[in-house]
PDB file of C-alpha atoms in Angstrom:
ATOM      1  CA  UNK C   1      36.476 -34.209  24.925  1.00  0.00           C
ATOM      2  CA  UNK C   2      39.584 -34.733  23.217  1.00  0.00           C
ATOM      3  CA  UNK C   3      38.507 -34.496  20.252  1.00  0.00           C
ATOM      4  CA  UNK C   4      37.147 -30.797  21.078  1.00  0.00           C
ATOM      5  CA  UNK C   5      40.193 -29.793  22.688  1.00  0.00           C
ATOM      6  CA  UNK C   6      42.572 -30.996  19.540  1.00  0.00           C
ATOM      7  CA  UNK C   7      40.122 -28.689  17.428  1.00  0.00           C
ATOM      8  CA  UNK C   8      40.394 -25.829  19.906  1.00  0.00           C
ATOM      9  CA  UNK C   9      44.377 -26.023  19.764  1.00  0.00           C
ATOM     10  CA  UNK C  10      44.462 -26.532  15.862  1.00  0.00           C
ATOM     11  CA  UNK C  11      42.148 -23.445  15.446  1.00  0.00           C
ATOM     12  CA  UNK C  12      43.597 -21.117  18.491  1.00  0.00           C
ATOM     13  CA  UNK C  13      46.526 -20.459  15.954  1.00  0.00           C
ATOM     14  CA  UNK C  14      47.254 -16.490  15.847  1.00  0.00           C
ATOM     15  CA  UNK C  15      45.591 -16.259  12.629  1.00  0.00           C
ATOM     16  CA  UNK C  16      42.461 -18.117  13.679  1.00  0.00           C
ATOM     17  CA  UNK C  17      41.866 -16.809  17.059  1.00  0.00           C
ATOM     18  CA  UNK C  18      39.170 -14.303  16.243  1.00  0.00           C
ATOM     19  CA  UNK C  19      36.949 -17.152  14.408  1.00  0.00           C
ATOM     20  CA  UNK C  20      37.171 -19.813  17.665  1.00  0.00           C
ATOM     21  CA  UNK C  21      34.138 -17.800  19.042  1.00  0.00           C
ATOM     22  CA  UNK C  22      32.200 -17.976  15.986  1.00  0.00           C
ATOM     23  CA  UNK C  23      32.550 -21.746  15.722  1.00  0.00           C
ATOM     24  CA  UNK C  24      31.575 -22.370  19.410  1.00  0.00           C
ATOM     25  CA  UNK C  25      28.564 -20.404  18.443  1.00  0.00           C
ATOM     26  CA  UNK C  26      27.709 -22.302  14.908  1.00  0.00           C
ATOM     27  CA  UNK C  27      27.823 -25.257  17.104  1.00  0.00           C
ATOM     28  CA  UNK C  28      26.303 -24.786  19.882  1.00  0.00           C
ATOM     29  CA  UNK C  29      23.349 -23.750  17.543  1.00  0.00           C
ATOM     30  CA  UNK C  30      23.528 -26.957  15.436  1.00  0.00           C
ATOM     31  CA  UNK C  31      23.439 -29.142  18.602  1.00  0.00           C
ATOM     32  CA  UNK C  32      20.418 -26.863  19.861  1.00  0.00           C
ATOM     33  CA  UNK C  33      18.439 -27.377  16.978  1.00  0.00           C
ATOM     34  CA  UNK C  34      19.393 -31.162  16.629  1.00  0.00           C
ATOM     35  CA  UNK C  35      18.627 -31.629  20.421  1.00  0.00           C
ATOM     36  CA  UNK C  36      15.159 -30.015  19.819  1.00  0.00           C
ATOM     37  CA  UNK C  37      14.021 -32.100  17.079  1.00  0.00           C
ATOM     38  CA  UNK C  38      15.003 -35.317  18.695  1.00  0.00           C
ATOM     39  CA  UNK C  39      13.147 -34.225  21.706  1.00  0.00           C
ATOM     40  CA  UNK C  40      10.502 -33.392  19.708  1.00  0.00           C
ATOM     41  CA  UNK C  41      10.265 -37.036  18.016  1.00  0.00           C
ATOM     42  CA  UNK C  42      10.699 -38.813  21.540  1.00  0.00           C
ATOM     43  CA  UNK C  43       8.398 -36.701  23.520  1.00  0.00           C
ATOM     44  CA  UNK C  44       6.081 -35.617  20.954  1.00  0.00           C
ATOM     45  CA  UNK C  45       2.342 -36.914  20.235  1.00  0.00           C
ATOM     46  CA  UNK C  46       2.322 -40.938  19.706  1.00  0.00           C
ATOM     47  CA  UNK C  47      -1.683 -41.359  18.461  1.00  0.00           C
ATOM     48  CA  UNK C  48      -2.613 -38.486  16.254  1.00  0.00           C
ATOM     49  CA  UNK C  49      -6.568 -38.102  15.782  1.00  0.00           C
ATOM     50  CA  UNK C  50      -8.955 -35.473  14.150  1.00  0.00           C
ATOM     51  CA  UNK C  51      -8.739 -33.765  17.603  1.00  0.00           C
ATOM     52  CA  UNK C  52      -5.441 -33.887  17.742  1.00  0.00           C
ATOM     53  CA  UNK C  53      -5.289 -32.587  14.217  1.00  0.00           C
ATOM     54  CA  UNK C  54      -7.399 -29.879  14.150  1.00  0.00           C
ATOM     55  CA  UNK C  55      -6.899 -26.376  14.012  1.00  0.00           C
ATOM     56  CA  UNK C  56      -6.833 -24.729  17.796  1.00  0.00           C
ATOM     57  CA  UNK C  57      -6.781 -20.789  18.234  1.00  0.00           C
ATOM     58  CA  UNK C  58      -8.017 -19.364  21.606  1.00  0.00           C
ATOM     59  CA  UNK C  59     -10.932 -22.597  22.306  1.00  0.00           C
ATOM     60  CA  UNK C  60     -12.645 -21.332  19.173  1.00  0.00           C
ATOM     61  CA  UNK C  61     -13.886 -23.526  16.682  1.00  0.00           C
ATOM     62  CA  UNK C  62     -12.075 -23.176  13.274  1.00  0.00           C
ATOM     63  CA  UNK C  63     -14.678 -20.799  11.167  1.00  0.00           C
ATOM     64  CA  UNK C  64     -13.022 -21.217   7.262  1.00  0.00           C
ATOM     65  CA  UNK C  65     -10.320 -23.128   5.653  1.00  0.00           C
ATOM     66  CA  UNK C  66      -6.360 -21.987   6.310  1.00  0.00           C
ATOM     67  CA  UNK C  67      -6.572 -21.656   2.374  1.00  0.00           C
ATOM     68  CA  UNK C  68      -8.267 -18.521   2.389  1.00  0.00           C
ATOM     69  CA  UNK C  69      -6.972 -16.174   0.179  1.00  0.00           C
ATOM     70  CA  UNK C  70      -5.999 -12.740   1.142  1.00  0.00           C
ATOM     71  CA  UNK C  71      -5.892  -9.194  -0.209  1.00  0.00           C
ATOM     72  CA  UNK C  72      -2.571  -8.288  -1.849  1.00  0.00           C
ATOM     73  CA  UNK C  73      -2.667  -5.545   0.428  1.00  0.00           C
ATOM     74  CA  UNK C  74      -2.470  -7.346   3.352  1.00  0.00           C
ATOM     75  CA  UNK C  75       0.689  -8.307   1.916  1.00  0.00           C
ATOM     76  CA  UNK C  76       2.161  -5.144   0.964  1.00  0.00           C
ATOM     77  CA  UNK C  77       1.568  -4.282   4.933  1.00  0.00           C
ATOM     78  CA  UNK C  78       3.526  -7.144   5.607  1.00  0.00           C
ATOM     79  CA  UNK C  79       6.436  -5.711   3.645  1.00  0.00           C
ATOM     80  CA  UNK C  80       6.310  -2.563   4.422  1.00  0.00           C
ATOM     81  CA  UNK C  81       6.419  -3.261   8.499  1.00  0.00           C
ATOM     82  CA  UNK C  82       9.097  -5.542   7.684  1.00  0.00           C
ATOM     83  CA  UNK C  83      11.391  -2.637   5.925  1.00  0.00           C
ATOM     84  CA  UNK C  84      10.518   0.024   8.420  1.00  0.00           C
ATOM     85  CA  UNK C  85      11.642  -2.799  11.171  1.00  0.00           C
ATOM     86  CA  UNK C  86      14.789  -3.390   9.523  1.00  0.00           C
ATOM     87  CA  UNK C  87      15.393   0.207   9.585  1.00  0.00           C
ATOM     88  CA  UNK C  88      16.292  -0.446  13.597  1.00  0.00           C
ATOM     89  CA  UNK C  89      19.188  -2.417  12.332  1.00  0.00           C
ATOM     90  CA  UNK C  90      20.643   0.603  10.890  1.00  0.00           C
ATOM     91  CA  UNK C  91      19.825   3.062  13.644  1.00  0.00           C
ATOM     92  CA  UNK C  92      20.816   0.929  16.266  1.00  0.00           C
ATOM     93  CA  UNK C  93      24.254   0.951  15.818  1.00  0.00           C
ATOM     94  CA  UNK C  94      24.129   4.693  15.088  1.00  0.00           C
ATOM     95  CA  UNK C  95      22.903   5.387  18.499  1.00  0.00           C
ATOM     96  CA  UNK C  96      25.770   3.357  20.162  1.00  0.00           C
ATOM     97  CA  UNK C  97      28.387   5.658  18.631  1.00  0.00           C
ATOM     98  CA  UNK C  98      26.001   8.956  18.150  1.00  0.00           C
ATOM     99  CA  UNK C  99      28.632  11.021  19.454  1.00  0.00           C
ATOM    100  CA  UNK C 100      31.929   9.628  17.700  1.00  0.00           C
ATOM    101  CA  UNK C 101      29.993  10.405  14.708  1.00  0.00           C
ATOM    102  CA  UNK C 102      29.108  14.345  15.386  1.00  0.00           C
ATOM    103  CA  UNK C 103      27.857  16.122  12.562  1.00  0.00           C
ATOM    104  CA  UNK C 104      28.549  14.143   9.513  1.00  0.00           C
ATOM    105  CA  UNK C 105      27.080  10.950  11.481  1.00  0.00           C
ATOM    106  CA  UNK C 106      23.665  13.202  12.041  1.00  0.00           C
ATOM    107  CA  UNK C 107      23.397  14.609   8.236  1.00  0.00           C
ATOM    108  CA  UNK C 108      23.854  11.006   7.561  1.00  0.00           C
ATOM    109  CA  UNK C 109      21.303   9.319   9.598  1.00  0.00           C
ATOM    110  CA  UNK C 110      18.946  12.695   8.653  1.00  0.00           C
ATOM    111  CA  UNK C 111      19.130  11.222   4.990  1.00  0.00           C
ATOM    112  CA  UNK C 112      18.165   8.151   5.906  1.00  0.00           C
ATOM    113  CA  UNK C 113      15.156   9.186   8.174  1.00  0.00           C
ATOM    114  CA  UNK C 114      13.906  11.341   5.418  1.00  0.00           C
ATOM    115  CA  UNK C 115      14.240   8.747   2.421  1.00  0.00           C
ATOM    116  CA  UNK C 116      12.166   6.418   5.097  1.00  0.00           C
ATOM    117  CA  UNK C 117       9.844   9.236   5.869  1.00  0.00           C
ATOM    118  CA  UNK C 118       9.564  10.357   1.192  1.00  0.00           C
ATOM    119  CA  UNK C 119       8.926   6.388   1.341  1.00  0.00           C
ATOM    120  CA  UNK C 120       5.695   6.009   4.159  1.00  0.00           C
ATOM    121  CA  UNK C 121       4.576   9.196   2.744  1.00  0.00           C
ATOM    122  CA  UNK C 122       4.662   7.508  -0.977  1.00  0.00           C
ATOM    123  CA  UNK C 123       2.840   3.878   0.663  1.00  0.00           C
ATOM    124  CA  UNK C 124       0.348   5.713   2.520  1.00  0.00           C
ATOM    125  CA  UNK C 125      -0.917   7.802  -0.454  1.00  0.00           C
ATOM    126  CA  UNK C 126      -1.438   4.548  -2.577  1.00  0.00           C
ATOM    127  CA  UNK C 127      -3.290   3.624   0.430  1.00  0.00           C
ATOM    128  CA  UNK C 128      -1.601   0.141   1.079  1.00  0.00           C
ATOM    129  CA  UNK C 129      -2.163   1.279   4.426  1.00  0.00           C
ATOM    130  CA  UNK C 130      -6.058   1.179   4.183  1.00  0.00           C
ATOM    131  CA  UNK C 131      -6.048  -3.111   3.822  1.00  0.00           C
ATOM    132  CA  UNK C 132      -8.161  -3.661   6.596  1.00  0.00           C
ATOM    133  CA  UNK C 133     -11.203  -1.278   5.818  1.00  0.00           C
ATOM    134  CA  UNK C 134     -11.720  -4.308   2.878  1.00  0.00           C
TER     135      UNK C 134
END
């Protein structure tokens, strides 16, 4: 412990006050994930068989190999749903101070919904959309 508090007084100078929550935060995450993979050693399985092993999805035998390939459409999907759900990252803050904003913050996040909206309209007519009719 006084160790910690030596490192809390060294970095609680003015200039470094603003970063002493980020650091309690950076560590509390590396002693998280350490403490979950040592857990995970100690308590985890001792005897592994083909049982053990095997693949296990809802009590239903395994039908094919995880190797399988897939469409490169199914991957396209994938990319697509990930930058429409990054999009929330943007409008999410925008909502919090909608009204600070007024006008120019609307025109603003107008552009952006319509260069989002020019962009589905462009992926759905190359019909990366269509993947699972395959």
């Amino acid at each position: 412990m006084f160790v910690i508090s030596q490192l809390v007084q060294r970095l609680s100078a003015p200039s470094m006050d603003a970063y002493v929550p980020v650091l309690v935060m950076i560590a509390s995450g590396v002693l998280f994930g350490v403490t979950n993979l040592v857990a995970a050693e100690l308590l985890g399985p001792r005897r592994p068989n083909w049982r053990k092993l095997t693949t296990y999805e809802s009590g239903m035998e395994p039908i094919r190999t995880a190797r399988e390939r897939f469409s490169v459409k199914f991957y396209m999907v994938a990319m697509v749903f990930i930058v429409f759900d990054i999009e929330i990252v943007f409008m999410y803050p925008w909502a919090v101070q909608f009204r600070q904003l007024g006008a120019v913050g609307l025109i603003g996040m107008a552009l952006f919904i319509a260069v989002l909206l020019v962009g589905l309209v462009y992926v759905w007519q190359k019909g990366i959309l269509e993947w699972s009719r395959e």
